[in-house]
Amino acid sequence: AQSVTQLGSHVSVSEGALVLLRCNYSSSVPPYLFWYVQYPNQGLQLLLKYTSAATLVKGINGFEAEFKKSETSFHLTKPSAHMSDAAEYFCAVRGSQGNLIFGKGTKLSVKP
Amino acid sequence: GAGVSQSPSNKVTEKGKDVELRCDPISGHTALYWYRQSLGQGLEFLIYFQGNSAPDKSGLPSDRFSAERTGGSVSTLTIQRTQQEDSAVYLCASSLGFGDPQHFGDGTRLSIL
């Protein structure tokens, strides 16, 4: 069975600072991993995906994530936070039916 | 192009009533998923449709929940005899095929009084 753990339900950074959102996965098969972002009262938008090609994955809005098998991690980073990055971020692993198994989410606040 | 469309965007109903939630997937997408998002449980998978195949209902929380997909396109999620714990945001997603990135609608916020 697959699962995802997101460390930190809330993360606060200053505008211009590094963003680091942590995600660890558990999977008995090579995982397909995703990061989604959710703005208030909206659905989820795909930021990036890992599908066993390059371990460093670049996504939209300047985000990237690195797959580390030895650490079973897929942390999301952005070098410089912008006010518009304030949202909730979800890490997910693909399940056996193609469904997404989500972490609990991390709410990112950006201080001016 | 048009994204995944869900209706209604908000639904308030009394405990014990039945509700129907609708999802219009992106044209040409063969896979359709329903998820539920609640404060206590986070994002949970409910049901999956692939083309005209029988759906995978493994995530449905009780037999009060059912879903159908007509003509391989529009899907309806039905909750019978609603309970207060059914209050949540119900999200629909579609993808081109199995394993392809899923595109989400804005959800239906269901409140049970």
mmCIF file of C-alpha atoms in Angstrom:
data_model
loop_
_atom_site.group_PDB
_atom_site.id
_atom_site.type_symbol
_atom_site.label_atom_id
_atom_site.label_comp_id
_atom_site.label_asym_id
_atom_site.label_seq_id
_atom_site.Cartn_x
_atom_site.Cartn_y
_atom_site.Cartn_z
ATOM 1 C CA ALA A 1 0.000 0.000 0.000
ATOM 2 C CA GLN A 2 1.132 3.519 -0.719
ATOM 3 C CA SER A 3 1.034 6.515 1.574
ATOM 4 C CA VAL A 4 2.374 10.031 1.846
ATOM 5 C CA THR A 5 3.399 12.044 4.883
ATOM 6 C CA GLN A 6 3.767 15.796 4.771
ATOM 7 C CA LEU A 7 5.808 17.242 7.610
ATOM 8 C CA GLY A 8 4.413 20.503 8.913
ATOM 9 C CA SER A 9 0.781 21.472 8.501
ATOM 10 C CA HIS A 10 1.757 25.160 8.406
ATOM 11 C CA VAL A 11 4.883 26.806 7.032
ATOM 12 C CA SER A 12 5.528 30.538 7.119
ATOM 13 C CA VAL A 13 8.263 32.277 5.126
ATOM 14 C CA SER A 14 9.140 35.846 4.279
ATOM 15 C CA GLU A 15 8.743 37.130 0.757
ATOM 16 C CA GLY A 16 11.950 36.378 -1.147
ATOM 17 C CA ALA A 17 12.979 33.548 1.180
ATOM 18 C CA LEU A 18 13.441 29.906 0.275
ATOM 19 C CA VAL A 19 10.341 27.725 0.330
ATOM 20 C CA LEU A 20 10.798 24.115 1.469
ATOM 21 C CA LEU A 21 7.785 21.843 1.864
ATOM 22 C CA ARG A 22 8.542 18.301 2.978
ATOM 23 C CA CYS A 23 7.022 15.088 1.694
ATOM 24 C CA ASN A 24 7.942 11.485 2.437
ATOM 25 C CA TYR A 25 6.329 8.559 0.709
ATOM 26 C CA SER A 26 5.859 4.861 1.279
ATOM 27 C CA SER A 27 5.389 2.579 -1.694
ATOM 28 C CA SER A 28 5.964 -1.088 -2.459
ATOM 29 C CA VAL A 29 6.388 -0.301 -6.147
ATOM 30 C CA PRO A 30 8.326 2.462 -7.920
ATOM 31 C CA PRO A 31 6.249 5.516 -7.094
ATOM 32 C CA TYR A 32 4.662 8.129 -9.281
ATOM 33 C CA LEU A 33 4.651 11.325 -7.202
ATOM 34 C CA PHE A 34 2.881 14.640 -7.574
ATOM 35 C CA TRP A 35 2.638 18.047 -5.974
ATOM 36 C CA TYR A 36 -0.629 19.958 -6.237
ATOM 37 C CA VAL A 37 -1.525 23.468 -5.062
ATOM 38 C CA GLN A 38 -4.943 24.597 -3.876
ATOM 39 C CA TYR A 39 -6.024 28.222 -3.617
ATOM 40 C CA PRO A 40 -9.059 29.094 -1.477
ATOM 41 C CA ASN A 41 -12.360 27.838 -2.878
ATOM 42 C CA GLN A 42 -10.672 26.280 -5.864
ATOM 43 C CA GLY A 43 -9.756 22.804 -6.996
ATOM 44 C CA LEU A 44 -6.260 21.409 -7.112
ATOM 45 C CA GLN A 45 -3.746 22.503 -9.722
ATOM 46 C CA LEU A 46 -0.843 20.282 -10.732
ATOM 47 C CA LEU A 47 2.545 21.828 -9.932
ATOM 48 C CA LEU A 48 4.786 18.980 -11.030
ATOM 49 C CA LYS A 49 5.074 15.223 -11.307
ATOM 50 C CA TYR A 50 7.761 12.564 -10.965
ATOM 51 C CA THR A 51 7.410 9.570 -13.265
ATOM 52 C CA SER A 52 10.801 7.852 -12.925
ATOM 53 C CA ALA A 53 12.645 9.940 -15.502
ATOM 54 C CA ALA A 54 14.834 12.755 -14.081
ATOM 55 C CA THR A 55 15.058 12.866 -10.292
ATOM 56 C CA LEU A 56 14.947 16.681 -10.291
ATOM 57 C CA VAL A 57 11.592 17.781 -11.573
ATOM 58 C CA LYS A 58 10.771 21.344 -12.552
ATOM 59 C CA GLY A 59 7.216 22.558 -12.367
ATOM 60 C CA ILE A 60 5.177 25.674 -12.844
ATOM 61 C CA ASN A 61 5.608 28.970 -11.005
ATOM 62 C CA GLY A 62 9.301 28.339 -10.298
ATOM 63 C CA PHE A 63 8.759 25.259 -8.109
ATOM 64 C CA GLU A 64 10.858 22.134 -8.301
ATOM 65 C CA ALA A 65 11.136 18.865 -6.407
ATOM 66 C CA GLU A 66 13.829 16.257 -6.037
ATOM 67 C CA PHE A 67 13.093 12.544 -5.801
ATOM 68 C CA LYS A 68 15.435 10.817 -3.343
ATOM 69 C CA LYS A 69 14.857 7.090 -3.196
ATOM 70 C CA SER A 70 17.311 6.537 -0.347
ATOM 71 C CA GLU A 71 15.375 9.001 1.802
ATOM 72 C CA THR A 72 11.917 8.158 0.354
ATOM 73 C CA SER A 73 11.441 11.890 -0.025
ATOM 74 C CA PHE A 74 10.026 14.256 -2.619
ATOM 75 C CA HIS A 75 10.427 17.718 -1.094
ATOM 76 C CA LEU A 76 9.111 20.800 -2.900
ATOM 77 C CA THR A 77 11.279 23.906 -3.130
ATOM 78 C CA LYS A 78 11.234 27.396 -4.587
ATOM 79 C CA PRO A 79 14.254 29.681 -4.274
ATOM 80 C CA SER A 80 12.327 32.895 -3.649
ATOM 81 C CA ALA A 81 8.799 33.059 -2.245
ATOM 82 C CA HIS A 82 6.229 35.414 -3.677
ATOM 83 C CA MET A 83 3.077 36.635 -1.994
ATOM 84 C CA SER A 84 1.037 34.810 -4.634
ATOM 85 C CA ASP A 85 2.520 31.474 -3.477
ATOM 86 C CA ALA A 86 0.371 31.559 -0.335
ATOM 87 C CA ALA A 87 -1.863 28.507 -0.663
ATOM 88 C CA GLU A 88 -2.175 24.909 0.494
ATOM 89 C CA TYR A 89 0.142 22.351 -1.036
ATOM 90 C CA PHE A 90 -0.516 18.642 -1.322
ATOM 91 C CA CYS A 91 1.911 15.845 -2.044
ATOM 92 C CA ALA A 92 0.412 12.704 -3.594
ATOM 93 C CA VAL A 93 1.411 9.247 -4.741
ATOM 94 C CA ARG A 94 -0.442 7.349 -7.442
ATOM 95 C CA GLY A 95 -2.437 4.379 -6.243
ATOM 96 C CA SER A 96 -3.096 1.089 -7.987
ATOM 97 C CA GLN A 97 -6.224 2.381 -9.733
ATOM 98 C CA GLY A 98 -4.553 5.549 -10.913
ATOM 99 C CA ASN A 99 -6.182 7.382 -8.022
ATOM 100 C CA LEU A 100 -4.160 9.882 -6.027
ATOM 101 C CA ILE A 101 -3.320 9.227 -2.384
ATOM 102 C CA PHE A 102 -2.766 12.579 -0.751
ATOM 103 C CA GLY A 103 -0.882 13.828 2.238
ATOM 104 C CA LYS A 104 -2.665 16.009 4.783
ATOM 105 C CA GLY A 105 -1.436 19.189 3.117
ATOM 106 C CA THR A 106 0.817 22.072 4.124
ATOM 107 C CA LYS A 107 -0.530 25.589 4.314
ATOM 108 C CA LEU A 108 2.077 28.090 3.154
ATOM 109 C CA SER A 109 1.948 31.677 4.410
ATOM 110 C CA VAL A 110 4.163 34.374 2.894
ATOM 111 C CA LYS A 111 4.952 37.436 5.000
ATOM 112 C CA PRO A 112 5.716 40.761 3.322
ATOM 113 C CA GLY B 1 -10.157 24.940 -23.452
ATOM 114 C CA ALA B 2 -12.846 24.162 -20.902
ATOM 115 C CA GLY B 3 -11.753 22.526 -17.695
ATOM 116 C CA VAL B 4 -13.589 20.124 -15.408
ATOM 117 C CA SER B 5 -16.935 21.614 -14.479
ATOM 118 C CA GLN B 6 -18.827 20.738 -11.291
ATOM 119 C CA SER B 7 -22.307 21.738 -10.225
ATOM 120 C CA PRO B 8 -23.670 23.013 -8.006
ATOM 121 C CA SER B 9 -20.770 24.912 -6.490
ATOM 122 C CA ASN B 10 -22.553 24.972 -3.144
ATOM 123 C CA LYS B 11 -25.332 22.796 -1.762
ATOM 124 C CA VAL B 12 -27.058 23.103 1.582
ATOM 125 C CA THR B 13 -29.557 20.429 2.533
ATOM 126 C CA GLU B 14 -31.234 18.905 5.528
ATOM 127 C CA LYS B 15 -30.105 15.694 7.154
ATOM 128 C CA GLY B 16 -31.851 12.714 5.618
ATOM 129 C CA LYS B 17 -32.326 14.231 2.159
ATOM 130 C CA ASP B 18 -30.745 12.834 -1.001
ATOM 131 C CA VAL B 19 -28.301 14.942 -3.037
ATOM 132 C CA GLU B 20 -26.853 14.678 -6.535
ATOM 133 C CA LEU B 21 -23.548 16.214 -7.519
ATOM 134 C CA ARG B 22 -22.564 16.569 -11.149
ATOM 135 C CA CYS B 23 -19.217 16.483 -12.915
ATOM 136 C CA ASP B 24 -18.488 17.360 -16.552
ATOM 137 C CA PRO B 25 -14.978 16.131 -17.371
ATOM 138 C CA ILE B 26 -12.669 17.579 -19.974
ATOM 139 C CA SER B 27 -13.731 16.434 -23.419
ATOM 140 C CA GLY B 28 -11.833 13.330 -24.502
ATOM 141 C CA HIS B 29 -10.738 12.351 -21.019
ATOM 142 C CA THR B 30 -11.527 8.696 -20.415
ATOM 143 C CA ALA B 31 -10.695 8.532 -16.699
ATOM 144 C CA LEU B 32 -12.831 10.246 -14.064
ATOM 145 C CA TYR B 33 -12.288 10.340 -10.297
ATOM 146 C CA TRP B 34 -14.320 11.566 -7.338
ATOM 147 C CA TYR B 35 -12.614 12.690 -4.132
ATOM 148 C CA ARG B 36 -13.892 14.094 -0.872
ATOM 149 C CA GLN B 37 -12.100 16.820 1.054
ATOM 150 C CA SER B 38 -12.985 17.357 4.700
ATOM 151 C CA LEU B 39 -11.247 18.962 7.663
ATOM 152 C CA GLY B 40 -10.966 15.757 9.609
ATOM 153 C CA GLN B 41 -10.075 13.308 6.851
ATOM 154 C CA GLY B 42 -8.194 15.397 4.308
ATOM 155 C CA LEU B 43 -8.492 14.331 0.665
ATOM 156 C CA GLU B 44 -10.000 10.865 0.182
ATOM 157 C CA PHE B 45 -10.502 8.886 -3.011
ATOM 158 C CA LEU B 46 -14.110 7.791 -3.537
ATOM 159 C CA ILE B 47 -14.617 6.211 -6.950
ATOM 160 C CA TYR B 48 -12.933 5.817 -10.342
ATOM 161 C CA PHE B 49 -14.352 5.399 -13.828
ATOM 162 C CA GLN B 50 -12.277 4.325 -16.823
ATOM 163 C CA GLY B 51 -14.126 4.598 -20.122
ATOM 164 C CA ASN B 52 -17.176 2.355 -20.125
ATOM 165 C CA SER B 53 -15.739 -0.186 -17.686
ATOM 166 C CA ALA B 54 -17.362 -0.963 -14.345
ATOM 167 C CA PRO B 55 -16.235 1.610 -11.797
ATOM 168 C CA ASP B 56 -13.854 0.963 -8.933
ATOM 169 C CA LYS B 57 -16.009 1.710 -5.889
ATOM 170 C CA SER B 58 -13.428 0.739 -3.311
ATOM 171 C CA GLY B 59 -13.269 4.194 -1.763
ATOM 172 C CA LEU B 60 -16.970 4.767 -1.193
ATOM 173 C CA PRO B 61 -17.504 5.225 2.571
ATOM 174 C CA SER B 62 -20.925 3.584 2.774
ATOM 175 C CA ASP B 63 -23.721 2.106 0.661
ATOM 176 C CA ARG B 64 -25.468 5.488 0.810
ATOM 177 C CA PHE B 65 -22.967 6.672 -1.778
ATOM 178 C CA SER B 66 -23.276 5.758 -5.437
ATOM 179 C CA ALA B 67 -22.075 7.163 -8.733
ATOM 180 C CA GLU B 68 -22.690 6.671 -12.402
ATOM 181 C CA ARG B 69 -21.146 7.893 -15.580
ATOM 182 C CA THR B 70 -23.358 8.179 -18.614
ATOM 183 C CA GLY B 71 -21.960 7.694 -22.099
ATOM 184 C CA GLY B 72 -18.419 7.757 -20.773
ATOM 185 C CA SER B 73 -18.703 11.477 -20.065
ATOM 186 C CA VAL B 74 -20.807 13.228 -17.411
ATOM 187 C CA SER B 75 -20.795 11.696 -13.942
ATOM 188 C CA THR B 76 -23.221 12.024 -11.049
ATOM 189 C CA LEU B 77 -22.380 11.276 -7.436
ATOM 190 C CA THR B 78 -25.467 10.545 -5.346
ATOM 191 C CA ILE B 79 -25.614 10.543 -1.571
ATOM 192 C CA GLN B 80 -28.787 9.097 -0.074
ATOM 193 C CA ARG B 81 -30.137 9.876 3.391
ATOM 194 C CA THR B 82 -27.434 12.449 4.026
ATOM 195 C CA GLN B 83 -25.755 12.655 7.422
ATOM 196 C CA GLN B 84 -23.877 15.552 8.987
ATOM 197 C CA GLU B 85 -20.569 13.742 8.519
ATOM 198 C CA ASP B 86 -21.157 13.919 4.758
ATOM 199 C CA SER B 87 -20.477 17.671 4.907
ATOM 200 C CA ALA B 88 -17.360 18.212 2.811
ATOM 201 C CA VAL B 89 -16.101 19.483 -0.506
ATOM 202 C CA TYR B 90 -16.554 16.904 -3.250
ATOM 203 C CA LEU B 91 -13.943 17.180 -5.988
ATOM 204 C CA CYS B 92 -14.034 15.632 -9.415
ATOM 205 C CA ALA B 93 -10.978 15.072 -11.592
ATOM 206 C CA SER B 94 -10.457 13.739 -15.075
ATOM 207 C CA SER B 95 -7.432 12.541 -17.003
ATOM 208 C CA LEU B 96 -6.695 11.531 -20.553
ATOM 209 C CA GLY B 97 -6.143 7.958 -19.477
ATOM 210 C CA PHE B 98 -4.952 5.788 -16.654
ATOM 211 C CA GLY B 99 -1.944 7.348 -14.944
ATOM 212 C CA ASP B 100 -2.095 10.658 -16.793
ATOM 213 C CA PRO B 101 -2.137 13.899 -14.776
ATOM 214 C CA GLN B 102 -5.502 14.592 -13.226
ATOM 215 C CA HIS B 103 -7.274 17.891 -13.756
ATOM 216 C CA PHE B 104 -9.585 18.980 -10.973
ATOM 217 C CA GLY B 105 -12.817 20.929 -10.910
ATOM 218 C CA ASP B 106 -13.481 23.586 -8.283
ATOM 219 C CA GLY B 107 -15.624 21.195 -6.266
ATOM 220 C CA THR B 108 -19.075 21.182 -4.705
ATOM 221 C CA ARG B 109 -19.225 22.363 -1.118
ATOM 222 C CA LEU B 110 -21.902 20.254 0.598
ATOM 223 C CA SER B 111 -23.325 21.332 3.934
ATOM 224 C CA ILE B 112 -25.742 19.110 5.835
ATOM 225 C CA LEU B 113 -27.856 20.898 8.422
#
